[in-house]
Coordinates of C-alpha atoms and ligand atoms in Angstrom, one line a residue:
X1133 CA 98.6 35.7 -26.8
X1134 CA 97.0 38.4 -28.3
X1135 CA 95.7 41.7 -26.1
X1136 CA 92.1 41.0 -25.2
X1137 CA 89.8 43.7 -25.2
X1138 CA 88.1 44.6 -22.2
X1139 CA 84.3 44.4 -22.7
X1140 CA 82.0 46.1 -19.8
X1141 CA 78.9 45.0 -18.5
X1142 CA 77.3 47.3 -16.2
X1143 CA 74.5 46.2 -13.5
X1144 CA 71.5 47.5 -16.0
X1145 CA 73.3 45.9 -19.3
X1146 CA 72.2 42.2 -18.6
X1147 CA 71.7 41.5 -22.1
X1148 CA 72.8 38.8 -24.6
X1149 CA 72.6 41.4 -27.2
X1150 CA 74.4 44.4 -25.6
X1151 CA 76.4 45.8 -28.0
X1152 CA 79.5 45.9 -26.2
X1153 CA 79.3 42.3 -26.6
X1154 CA 79.1 41.9 -30.0
X1155 CA 82.2 40.4 -31.7
X1156 CA 82.9 39.5 -28.7
X1157 CA 86.4 36.7 -29.2
X1158 CA 85.9 34.1 -26.5
X1159 CA 89.3 32.5 -26.7
X1160 CA 90.5 36.1 -26.1
X1161 CA 88.8 38.8 -24.6
X1162 CA 87.6 39.3 -20.6
X1163 CA 84.4 40.9 -19.6
X1164 CA 84.5 42.8 -16.6
X1165 CA 81.5 43.2 -14.4
X1166 CA 82.2 45.6 -11.3
X1167 CA 79.9 45.6 -8.2
X1168 CA 80.8 49.1 -6.4
X1169 CA 79.6 50.7 -3.2
X1170 CA 80.1 54.2 -4.9
X1171 CA 76.9 53.0 -7.2
X1172 CA 74.5 51.8 -4.4
X1173 CA 75.3 54.6 -2.2
X1174 CA 75.1 57.8 -4.2
X1175 CA 71.8 57.7 -3.3
X1176 CA 70.3 55.5 -0.8
X1177 CA 69.3 52.8 -3.2
X1178 CA 66.2 51.1 -2.0
X1179 CA 67.7 47.6 -0.5
X1180 CA 65.8 45.6 -3.4
X1181 CA 67.0 47.4 -6.0
X1182 CA 70.7 47.1 -5.0
X1183 CA 69.9 43.0 -4.5
X1184 CA 67.9 43.2 -8.0
X1185 CA 70.7 44.7 -9.7
X1186 CA 73.9 42.3 -7.9
X1187 CA 71.6 39.1 -8.4
X1188 CA 71.0 39.8 -12.1
X1189 CA 74.6 40.4 -12.6
X1190 CA 76.0 37.6 -11.3
X1191 CA 73.1 35.6 -12.9
X1192 CA 75.0 37.2 -15.9
X1193 CA 78.1 36.1 -15.2
X1194 CA 77.3 32.8 -15.0
X1195 CA 75.6 32.6 -18.0
X1196 CA 78.1 34.4 -20.0
X1197 CA 80.7 32.0 -18.6
X1198 CA 78.7 28.7 -19.1
X1199 CA 79.4 30.1 -22.7
X1200 CA 82.9 30.0 -22.2
X1201 CA 83.2 33.6 -21.8
X1202 CA 86.3 34.4 -19.4
X1203 CA 84.4 36.7 -17.0
X1204 CA 86.2 39.1 -14.7
X1205 CA 83.6 39.5 -11.9
X1206 CA 84.5 42.0 -8.9
X1207 CA 82.7 41.3 -5.7
X1208 CA 81.2 44.1 -3.8
X1209 CA 82.6 42.1 -0.5
X1210 CA 86.2 42.1 -2.5
X1211 CA 88.6 43.4 -0.1
X1212 CA 90.7 44.8 -2.8
X1213 CA 87.4 46.9 -4.5
X1214 CA 88.1 50.4 -4.8
X1215 CA 84.3 51.1 -5.0
X1216 CA 84.5 53.3 -8.2
X1217 CA 84.4 52.4 -11.9
X1218 CA 86.9 54.2 -12.5
X1219 CA 89.2 52.5 -10.1
X1220 CA 87.7 49.2 -11.2
X1221 CA 88.8 49.5 -15.0
X1222 CA 92.0 51.0 -13.6
X1223 CA 92.6 47.3 -12.0
X1224 CA 91.5 45.9 -14.6
X1225 CA 93.6 47.5 -16.8
X1226 CA 96.7 46.8 -15.0
X1227 CA 95.6 43.2 -15.1
X1228 CA 94.6 42.3 -18.3
X1229 CA 96.8 44.6 -20.0
X1230 CA 93.9 45.1 -23.0
X1231 CA 94.6 46.6 -26.5
X1232 CA 91.2 48.5 -25.9
X1233 CA 88.2 49.0 -23.7
X1234 CA 84.8 47.8 -25.3
X1235 CA 81.8 49.7 -23.5
X1236 CA 77.8 50.4 -24.4
X1237 CA 76.8 54.1 -23.7
X1238 CA 75.5 54.0 -20.0
X1239 CA 71.9 55.2 -18.5
X1240 CA 73.5 58.3 -17.1
X1241 CA 75.2 62.0 -18.0
X1242 CA 77.5 61.2 -15.0
X1243 CA 78.9 57.6 -15.5
X1244 CA 79.1 58.9 -19.6
X1245 CA 81.2 61.9 -18.3
X1246 CA 83.4 58.8 -16.2
X1247 CA 84.0 57.2 -19.6
X1248 CA 85.0 59.1 -21.5
X1249 CA 87.7 59.9 -19.4
X1250 CA 89.0 56.6 -19.4
X1251 CA 91.1 57.3 -23.0
X1252 CA 93.2 59.6 -21.4
X1253 CA 93.4 58.1 -18.3
X1254 CA 95.1 54.4 -19.6
X1255 CA 96.1 55.4 -23.1
X1256 CA 93.9 52.6 -24.7
X1257 CA 91.1 53.6 -26.9
X1258 CA 87.8 53.4 -25.3
X1259 CA 84.7 52.6 -27.2
X1260 CA 81.6 53.5 -26.3
X1261 CA 78.8 52.3 -28.5
X1262 CA 75.4 52.6 -28.8
X1263 CA 72.8 51.2 -26.5
X1264 CA 71.0 49.3 -29.1
X1265 CA 68.0 48.1 -26.5
X1266 CA 65.9 50.5 -27.5
X1267 CA 63.7 50.7 -30.3
X1268 CA 64.5 54.5 -31.0
X1269 CA 68.2 55.2 -31.1
X1270 CA 69.1 58.8 -30.0
X1271 CA 69.7 60.6 -33.6
X1272 CA 66.2 59.6 -34.5
X1273 CA 65.1 61.5 -31.6
X1274 CA 67.4 64.2 -32.1
X1275 CA 66.2 64.6 -35.9
X1276 CA 62.6 64.6 -34.4
X1277 CA 63.4 66.6 -32.1
X1278 CA 65.5 69.8 -33.5
X1279 CA 63.7 73.2 -33.8
X1280 CA 61.0 71.8 -32.0
X1281 CA 59.4 74.0 -28.9
X1282 CA 57.3 71.6 -27.4
X1283 CA 58.3 67.9 -27.5
X1284 CA 54.7 66.1 -26.8
X1285 CA 54.9 62.4 -27.0
X1286 CA 51.9 61.8 -28.8
X1287 CA 53.7 62.7 -32.0
X1288 CA 57.1 61.0 -31.7
X1289 CA 54.4 58.0 -30.6
X1290 CA 52.9 58.4 -33.9
X1291 CA 56.2 58.2 -35.8
X1292 CA 57.6 55.0 -33.8
X1293 CA 54.2 53.4 -34.5
X1294 CA 55.1 54.1 -37.8
X1295 CA 58.5 53.2 -38.2
X1296 CA 58.2 50.3 -36.3
X1297 CA 54.6 49.1 -37.8
X1298 CA 53.1 48.0 -34.0
X1299 CA 49.8 48.2 -34.5
X1300 CA 49.7 49.6 -37.8
X1301 CA 47.0 48.8 -40.8
X1302 CA 49.3 50.0 -43.5
X1303 CA 49.9 53.6 -43.1
X1304 CA 46.9 53.9 -40.7
X1305 CA 46.7 52.8 -36.8
X1306 CA 45.1 50.0 -35.9
X1307 CA 41.3 50.3 -35.8
X1308 CA 41.5 54.3 -36.7
X1309 CA 42.7 55.8 -33.5
X1310 CA 46.4 56.5 -32.6
X1311 CA 45.3 56.2 -28.8
X1312 CA 42.5 54.9 -26.9
X1313 CA 43.4 56.7 -23.8
X1314 CA 39.6 57.9 -23.5
X1315 CA 38.6 54.6 -22.2
X1316 CA 41.1 54.0 -19.6
X1317 CA 40.1 56.0 -17.0
X1318 CA 38.0 53.8 -14.9
X1319 CA 38.6 53.2 -11.2
X1320 CA 38.6 49.9 -10.1
X1321 CA 34.7 48.6 -9.2
X1322 CA 34.1 46.8 -5.8
X1323 CA 34.2 43.4 -6.3
X1324 CA 36.9 42.8 -8.7
X1325 CA 40.2 41.8 -7.6
X1326 CA 43.2 42.2 -9.5
X1327 CA 45.2 38.4 -10.1
X1328 CA 48.0 37.9 -8.3
X1329 CA 51.4 38.6 -10.0
X1330 CA 53.3 35.2 -10.1
X1331 CA 56.5 34.3 -7.3
X1332 CA 60.0 34.0 -8.4
X1333 CA 61.3 32.7 -5.2
X1334 CA 64.7 33.6 -4.6
X1335 CA 67.7 30.9 -5.6
X1336 CA 71.2 30.9 -3.4
X1337 CA 72.8 33.5 -5.8
X1338 CA 69.8 35.6 -4.6
X1339 CA 69.9 34.6 -1.1
X1340 CA 73.5 35.3 -1.3
X1341 CA 73.4 39.0 -2.2
X1342 CA 70.3 39.6 0.3
X1343 CA 72.6 38.6 2.8
X1344 CA 75.5 40.4 1.6
X1345 CA 72.5 44.0 1.2
X1346 CA 71.6 43.4 4.5
X1347 CA 75.1 44.0 6.1
X1348 CA 76.1 46.3 3.8
X1349 CA 73.3 48.9 3.8
X1350 CA 71.8 48.8 6.7
X1351 CA 70.7 52.1 7.3
X1352 CA 68.6 52.2 3.6
X1353 CA 64.9 52.9 3.5
X1354 CA 63.2 50.2 2.3
X1355 CA 62.0 46.3 3.2
X1356 CA 64.5 43.8 1.5
X1357 CA 62.2 40.9 2.9
X1358 CA 59.9 39.9 0.0
X1359 CA 62.2 40.4 -2.6
X1360 CA 59.8 38.9 -5.8
X1361 CA 61.8 40.5 -9.1
X1362 CA 62.6 38.4 -11.9
X1363 CA 67.0 38.3 -12.3
X1364 CA 67.2 36.7 -15.6
X1365 CA 65.6 36.8 -18.9
X1366 CA 64.0 33.5 -18.3
X1367 CA 61.8 34.7 -15.3
X1368 CA 61.4 37.8 -17.0
X1369 CA 59.7 35.8 -19.5
X1370 CA 57.7 34.4 -17.2
X1371 CA 56.8 37.4 -15.4
X1372 CA 55.6 39.2 -19.3
X1373 CA 53.6 36.0 -20.3
X1374 CA 51.7 35.9 -17.1
X1375 CA 50.7 39.5 -17.9
X1376 CA 49.9 39.3 -20.9
X1377 CA 47.6 36.0 -19.9
X1378 CA 46.4 38.0 -16.6
X1379 CA 46.3 41.4 -16.7
X1380 CA 47.5 43.1 -20.1
X1381 CA 43.1 42.2 -20.7
X1382 CA 42.2 45.0 -18.3
X1383 CA 45.2 47.1 -18.0
X1384 CA 44.0 49.7 -20.1
X1385 CA 40.5 50.2 -18.1
X1386 CA 42.3 50.3 -15.0
X1387 CA 45.4 52.3 -16.0
X1388 CA 44.5 55.1 -14.1
X1389 CA 42.8 53.4 -11.1
X1390 CA 44.2 53.9 -7.2
X1391 CA 43.2 50.8 -5.1
X1392 CA 43.3 50.6 -1.0
X1393 CA 45.6 47.6 -0.7
X1394 CA 45.9 46.9 -4.1
X1395 CA 49.4 47.6 -5.0
X1396 CA 50.0 46.6 -8.5
X1397 CA 46.3 46.4 -9.9
X1398 CA 46.4 45.1 -13.8
X1399 CA 50.5 46.6 -14.3
X1400 CA 52.8 44.3 -15.5
X1401 CA 55.5 45.0 -13.2
X1402 CA 58.0 44.4 -16.0
X1403 CA 60.0 47.8 -15.9
X1404 CA 63.1 46.6 -13.7
X1405 CA 63.5 43.4 -16.1
X1406 CA 63.2 45.9 -19.0
X1407 CA 65.5 48.4 -17.2
X1408 CA 68.3 45.8 -16.4
X1409 CA 67.9 44.3 -20.0
X1410 CA 66.4 41.1 -18.9
X1411 CA 63.7 42.2 -21.9
X1412 CA 64.0 43.9 -25.1
X1413 CA 61.2 46.2 -25.4
X1414 CA 60.9 44.9 -29.5
X1415 CA 59.6 41.6 -27.9
X1416 CA 57.2 43.3 -25.1
X1417 CA 55.2 45.3 -27.8
X1418 CA 55.4 42.0 -30.1
X1419 CA 53.8 39.7 -26.9
X1420 CA 51.0 42.3 -26.4
X1421 CA 50.5 42.9 -30.5
X1422 CA 50.0 39.0 -30.6
X1423 CA 47.6 38.9 -28.3
X1424 CA 45.3 41.3 -29.6
X1425 CA 45.8 39.9 -33.2
X1426 CA 44.5 36.4 -31.5
X1427 CA 41.6 38.2 -30.2
X1428 CA 43.1 37.6 -26.6
X1429 CA 43.0 41.8 -25.1
X1430 CA 41.0 44.3 -26.9
X1431 CA 42.4 47.5 -28.6
X1432 CA 42.3 49.8 -25.4
X1433 CA 44.6 47.4 -23.7
X1434 CA 47.1 46.4 -26.3
X1435 CA 47.7 50.5 -27.5
X1436 CA 47.7 51.7 -23.7
X1437 CA 50.3 49.2 -22.9
X1438 CA 52.1 49.6 -26.3
X1439 CA 52.1 53.3 -25.8
X1440 CA 53.8 52.8 -22.6
X1441 CA 57.0 51.2 -23.6
X1442 CA 57.0 52.0 -28.0
X1443 CA 55.9 55.7 -26.7
X1444 CA 56.7 56.8 -23.1
X1445 CA 59.5 55.0 -22.5
X1446 CA 61.6 55.7 -25.5
X1447 CA 60.4 59.3 -25.3
X1448 CA 62.2 59.9 -22.2
X1449 CA 65.1 58.3 -22.8
X1450 CA 65.0 60.4 -26.0
X1451 CA 64.6 63.6 -23.4
X1452 CA 67.1 63.0 -21.5
X1453 CA 70.3 62.7 -23.9
X1454 CA 68.7 65.4 -25.5
X1455 CA 68.3 67.7 -23.3
X1456 CA 71.2 66.7 -20.4
X1457 CA 73.4 68.0 -18.7
X1458 CA 71.0 71.4 -18.2
X1459 CA 67.6 69.1 -17.6
X1460 CA 68.8 68.2 -13.9
X1461 CA 69.0 71.2 -13.0
X1462 CA 65.8 72.9 -14.2
X1463 CA 63.3 74.6 -12.0
X1464 CA 60.9 76.4 -14.0
X1465 CA 58.4 77.0 -11.1
X1466 CA 61.1 77.9 -8.4
X1467 CA 60.5 75.2 -6.2
X1468 CA 62.4 75.5 -2.9
X1469 CA 60.7 73.7 0.2
X1470 CA 63.1 70.5 1.2
X1471 CA 61.4 67.2 1.0
X1472 CA 59.5 67.0 4.1
X1473 CA 60.7 63.3 6.2
X1474 CA 57.2 61.9 6.1
X1475 CA 58.5 60.6 2.4
X1476 CA 60.5 58.5 4.1
X1477 CA 58.6 57.4 7.0
X1478 CA 55.3 56.8 5.3
X1479 CA 53.7 58.7 7.9
X1480 CA 52.3 61.9 7.0
X1481 CA 48.6 61.0 8.0
X1482 CA 47.2 61.6 4.4
X1483 CA 45.6 57.7 3.4
X1484 CA 46.9 57.8 0.0
X1485 CA 50.2 59.3 0.5
X1486 CA 51.1 56.8 3.1
X1487 CA 49.7 53.9 0.7
X1488 CA 52.1 55.4 -1.5
X1489 CA 54.8 55.6 0.4
X1490 CA 54.4 52.2 2.2
X1491 CA 54.4 50.3 -0.7
X1492 CA 57.1 51.5 -1.7
X1493 CA 59.2 50.8 1.1
X1494 CA 57.6 47.2 1.1
X1495 CA 58.2 46.3 -2.9
X1496 CA 60.6 49.5 -4.2
X1497 CA 57.3 50.0 -6.7
X1498 CA 54.7 52.0 -6.8
X1499 CA 52.3 52.0 -9.8
X1500 CA 52.8 55.4 -12.4
X1501 CA 49.5 57.2 -10.8
X1502 CA 50.6 56.6 -7.4
X1503 CA 53.9 58.3 -8.4
X1504 CA 52.3 61.1 -10.8
X1505 CA 49.1 61.8 -9.2
X1506 CA 50.1 61.2 -5.1
X1507 CA 53.8 61.5 -4.3
X1508 CA 54.5 63.6 -7.3
X1509 CA 51.2 65.5 -7.3
X1510 CA 51.8 66.3 -3.7
X1511 CA 55.5 67.5 -4.1
X1512 CA 54.4 69.9 -7.3
X1513 CA 51.6 71.1 -5.2
X1514 CA 53.8 71.8 -2.0
X1515 CA 56.7 73.5 -4.1
X1516 CA 59.2 70.9 -3.6
X1517 CA 62.6 71.5 -4.1
X1518 CA 62.7 69.3 -7.8
X1519 CA 66.6 67.9 -6.8
X1520 CA 65.6 66.6 -3.5
X1521 CA 62.1 65.1 -5.2
X1522 CA 64.3 63.3 -8.0
X1523 CA 67.2 62.0 -5.8
X1524 CA 64.1 60.2 -3.9
X1525 CA 62.4 58.9 -6.9
X1526 CA 65.9 57.7 -7.9
X1527 CA 66.7 56.1 -4.5
X1528 CA 63.2 54.2 -3.9
X1529 CA 62.1 52.6 -6.8
X1530 CA 63.7 49.1 -8.1
X1531 CA 63.4 50.4 -11.9
X1532 CA 64.9 53.8 -11.0
X1533 CA 67.6 54.7 -13.7
X1534 CA 68.4 58.1 -13.8
X1535 CA 67.4 58.9 -17.7
X1536 CA 64.2 57.2 -17.4
X1537 CA 63.6 58.4 -13.9
X1538 CA 64.5 62.2 -14.4
X1539 CA 62.9 63.3 -17.1
X1540 CA 59.5 61.5 -15.4
X1541 CA 60.3 63.4 -12.8
X1542 CA 61.3 67.1 -13.8
X1543 CA 59.5 66.8 -16.6
X1544 CA 55.9 64.7 -15.7
X1545 CA 55.5 65.2 -12.1
X1546 CA 57.3 68.6 -11.5
X1547 CA 56.6 70.5 -14.4
X1548 CA 60.2 71.4 -13.3
X1549 CA 61.1 72.0 -17.5
X1550 CA 58.8 74.7 -17.8
X1551 CA 56.6 72.5 -20.0
X1552 CA 59.1 70.4 -22.7
X1553 CA 57.3 67.6 -21.6
X1554 CA 53.8 67.9 -20.4
X1555 CA 51.8 70.9 -22.3
X1556 CA 50.3 71.4 -19.0
X1557 CA 51.1 71.0 -14.9
X1558 CA 49.8 67.6 -13.3
X1559 CA 48.2 69.4 -10.7
X1560 CA 45.2 67.4 -8.9
X1561 CA 43.0 68.7 -5.7
X1562 CA 41.7 65.9 -3.5
X1563 CA 38.3 65.3 -6.0
X1564 CA 40.8 63.5 -8.9
X1565 CA 42.4 61.2 -6.1
X1566 CA 38.8 60.4 -4.7
X1567 CA 37.1 59.6 -8.5
X1568 CA 39.9 57.4 -9.3
X1569 CA 40.1 55.4 -5.9
X1570 CA 39.2 54.5 -2.3
X1571 CA 41.2 56.1 0.1
X1572 CA 39.4 58.8 1.2
X1573 CA 37.2 56.9 2.2
X1574 CA 39.1 55.6 5.4
X1575 CA 41.3 58.9 5.6
X1576 CA 41.7 60.8 8.5
X1577 CA 41.1 64.0 6.4
X1578 CA 38.0 65.4 4.6
X1579 CA 38.4 65.2 0.6
X1580 CA 35.1 67.6 0.4
X1581 CA 36.6 70.1 2.4
X1582 CA 39.1 72.9 1.5
X1583 CA 39.7 74.4 4.5
X1584 CA 38.6 74.4 8.4
X1585 CA 39.1 71.3 10.4
X1586 CA 39.9 68.4 8.8
X1587 CA 40.5 69.9 4.9
X1588 CA 42.2 67.7 2.5
X1589 CA 45.5 69.1 2.0
X1590 CA 45.8 68.1 -1.6
X1591 CA 42.7 70.7 -2.0
X1592 CA 43.9 73.7 -0.1
X1593 CA 47.3 73.1 -1.6
X1594 CA 45.9 73.1 -4.9
X1595 CA 44.2 76.2 -5.3
X1596 CA 47.6 77.9 -3.0
X1597 CA 49.5 76.5 -6.0
X1598 CA 47.2 77.9 -8.7
X1599 CA 47.3 81.1 -7.1
X1600 CA 51.4 80.8 -6.4
X1601 CA 51.2 80.7 -10.5
X1602 CA 48.5 82.4 -11.7
X1603 CA 50.7 84.5 -13.7
X1604 CA 53.3 81.7 -14.8
X1605 CA 50.3 80.1 -16.3
X1606 CA 48.0 83.0 -17.9
X1607 CA 48.9 82.3 -21.8
X1608 CA 48.3 78.5 -21.2
X1609 CA 45.0 77.5 -22.8
X1610 CA 45.3 74.5 -21.0
X1611 CA 44.9 76.1 -17.5
X1612 CA 42.3 78.2 -18.8
X1613 CA 39.2 76.2 -16.7
X1614 CA 40.9 76.0 -13.2
X1615 CA 42.4 79.7 -13.6
X1616 CA 38.8 81.1 -14.6
X1617 CA 37.5 79.2 -11.1
X1618 CA 40.6 80.9 -9.7
X1619 CA 39.1 84.0 -10.5
X1620 CA 35.6 83.4 -10.0
X1621 CA 36.4 82.3 -6.0
X1622 CA 35.7 84.7 -3.6
X1623 CA 38.9 86.6 -2.0
X1624 CA 38.2 85.3 1.5
X1625 CA 38.5 81.8 0.2
X1626 CA 41.5 82.0 -1.5
X1627 CA 42.8 83.5 1.8
X1628 CA 41.7 81.0 4.2
X1629 CA 42.7 78.5 1.8
X1630 CA 46.8 79.8 1.5
X1631 CA 46.8 80.5 4.8
X1632 CA 45.7 76.5 5.4
X1633 CA 48.3 75.7 2.8
X1634 CA 51.2 77.5 4.7
X1635 CA 50.2 76.5 8.4
X1636 CA 50.0 72.9 6.9
X1637 CA 53.3 73.5 5.1
X1638 CA 55.4 74.9 7.9
X1639 CA 54.2 72.6 9.6
X1640 CA 55.7 69.4 7.6
X1641 CA 58.8 70.7 8.2
X1642 CA 58.8 69.8 11.8
X1643 CA 57.6 66.4 10.9
X1644 CA 59.5 62.9 11.1
Ligands
FAD3180 C1 57.7 60.4 -10.7 C2 58.0 59.7 -11.8 C3 58.9 58.8 -11.6 C4 59.4 57.7 -12.4 N1 60.3 57.0 -12.2 C5 60.5 56.2 -13.0 C6 61.9 55.0 -13.1 O1 62.5 55.7 -12.2 N2 62.1 53.8 -13.9 C7 60.6 53.9 -14.7 O2 60.8 52.6 -15.5 N3 60.0 54.2 -15.0 C8 59.6 55.7 -14.0 N4 58.5 56.2 -14.0 C9 57.1 55.7 -15.1 C10 56.6 55.0 -14.6 O3 55.6 55.3 -13.6 C11 57.0 53.5 -14.5 O4 57.5 52.2 -15.3 C12 56.1 52.5 -14.0 O5 55.1 52.8 -12.6 C13 56.6 50.5 -13.7 O6 55.8 49.4 -13.5 P1 55.0 48.8 -14.5 O7 56.3 47.9 -14.9 O8 54.1 47.6 -14.3 O9 54.0 49.7 -15.7 P2 53.1 49.5 -16.2 O10 52.2 50.1 -16.2 O11 52.7 48.1 -17.0 O12 53.8 50.0 -17.7 C14 54.0 48.8 -18.7 C15 56.0 49.7 -19.1 O13 56.1 50.9 -19.8 C16 56.7 51.4 -19.2 N5 56.3 53.4 -18.7 C17 54.8 53.3 -18.6 N6 55.2 54.6 -18.2 C18 56.1 55.1 -18.6 C19 57.3 56.3 -18.3 N7 56.3 57.5 -17.9 N8 58.6 56.9 -18.6 C20 59.0 55.1 -19.2 N9 58.2 54.3 -19.0 C21 57.3 53.9 -18.8 C22 57.6 51.1 -18.1 O14 58.7 50.4 -18.6 C23 56.9 49.8 -17.3 O15 57.2 49.0 -16.9 C24 58.2 56.6 -13.5 C25 57.1 58.2 -13.3 C26 56.8 59.2 -13.0 C27 55.8 60.2 -12.9
SF4_3181 S1 41.1 62.8 2.1 FE1 42.9 63.7 0.7 S2 44.8 63.2 1.8 FE2 43.0 62.0 2.4 S3 42.7 60.0 0.8 FE3 41.8 61.8 0.2 S4 43.2 62.8 -1.3 FE4 44.7 61.8 0.0

């Protein structure tokens, strides 16, 4: 019997087209899938995220076996499980005596480093293949980024439009513009009720996994009941189809809206499926473009949505691998405060924050504006340590994988990378949150006040942030407006807001 190749499929690699499975010989090779505790606990991942990954893995293993593939699946509760990738690869090497190990590059720098040690550890060739499930390979990004001081997503996105042909008319962008964002900033009007996303009732495998997760990780933040994520490629396709029909037509208009009691609005909820490989970005963009070409969705919606995938998603992945390992240690604004306890309890008293954190606990989901302009904005204004913020985002969202989460946190939300990703910090006062949503009307704070009894914390924290960093941003033309306003303010007003900020921030460290 010829020696097998040991082919690895990690939890976020549940794709039939995975590069590690190319040229697989079912008669000879073994696919290794490992459920290890170390990966569930290096940050305390949300129970829904762990259940999603384990269930998707088990469904994927079943599908491979149905194709006649030999799958060696190490279960989380296997008593012999060493609970680390390296430990399980060592055991599998002893079991199967493979001629080589074939893997697809993982989504995290740390795991890639671990994989690179296996060749020496086992005296076997270890082939780490490119992850071909993205639309841009890492070389494409590197060539684009090399030598540039600023790496603006918008320009990368145009290159991607040209390279893939999505929403192009020859060499011109569809409709004449590359970007229709100016049309995409509407709050949700009264009376418009977003459609309910489809249900994916847990099957036997998911129920089993949910019981396991409840047993094994009782202390992790987040509710498992109500789990509603697609766990197979077929379910993910159904989720995409329902989004394209029901929500994409208005996705653009209300992409930036915040609304009380509306957790998902017109968003797609497909990030989990994309990130674990149940959907591929090309099929998602193609589906959105087709709906536009058939006249079922307007251009601002199709373009706005395709930009998120073809632009932002590909861009942050390129940026992550281009800038790691240093990117995770960036802290350009010297933010040092510990993460307040209310990020875990949802009891800050700030209605917008508690709504975002509460739904994160319940759904392992918050939409982009909640992540960026509510919880992210608060962390930016309050000067919270990027490492702690980053670990929080990595833990609490079902779609969080380091390659996508880290640049969004360090680069987009916290400006910790000093402006590589964003030309100015996404800092906003309560006025922005009030304009885009309806939380303020029901908040115990007054969004119109910046000092005194009941003043909205986003207001005094915003001006305290501007005061702290006025010099850092002095040369940034995009910060000229707030800096001018700041310079015209009466010194007593600034002093009062800064005192308010100091009092508030000191109190947050003693909150639960
Ligand atoms: C601080 C912070 C942390 C984030 N962490 C993650 C994360 O861990 N995982 C993750 O997938 N996204 C992350 N995002 C990006 C974005 O918020 C989510 O992709 C989105 O909310 C997922 O919900 P959706 O599928 O309904 O997205 P939609 O709003 O429907 O967007 C469609 C798709 O576009 C992609 N997309 C949109 N924005 C981005 C972006 N900024 N970066 C990369 N892809 C994007 C996603 O794949 C998403 O599914 C983060 C954003 C911020 C500000
Ligand atoms: S008043 Fe301030 S804290 Fe309250 S919901 Fe509005 S922005 Fe948030």
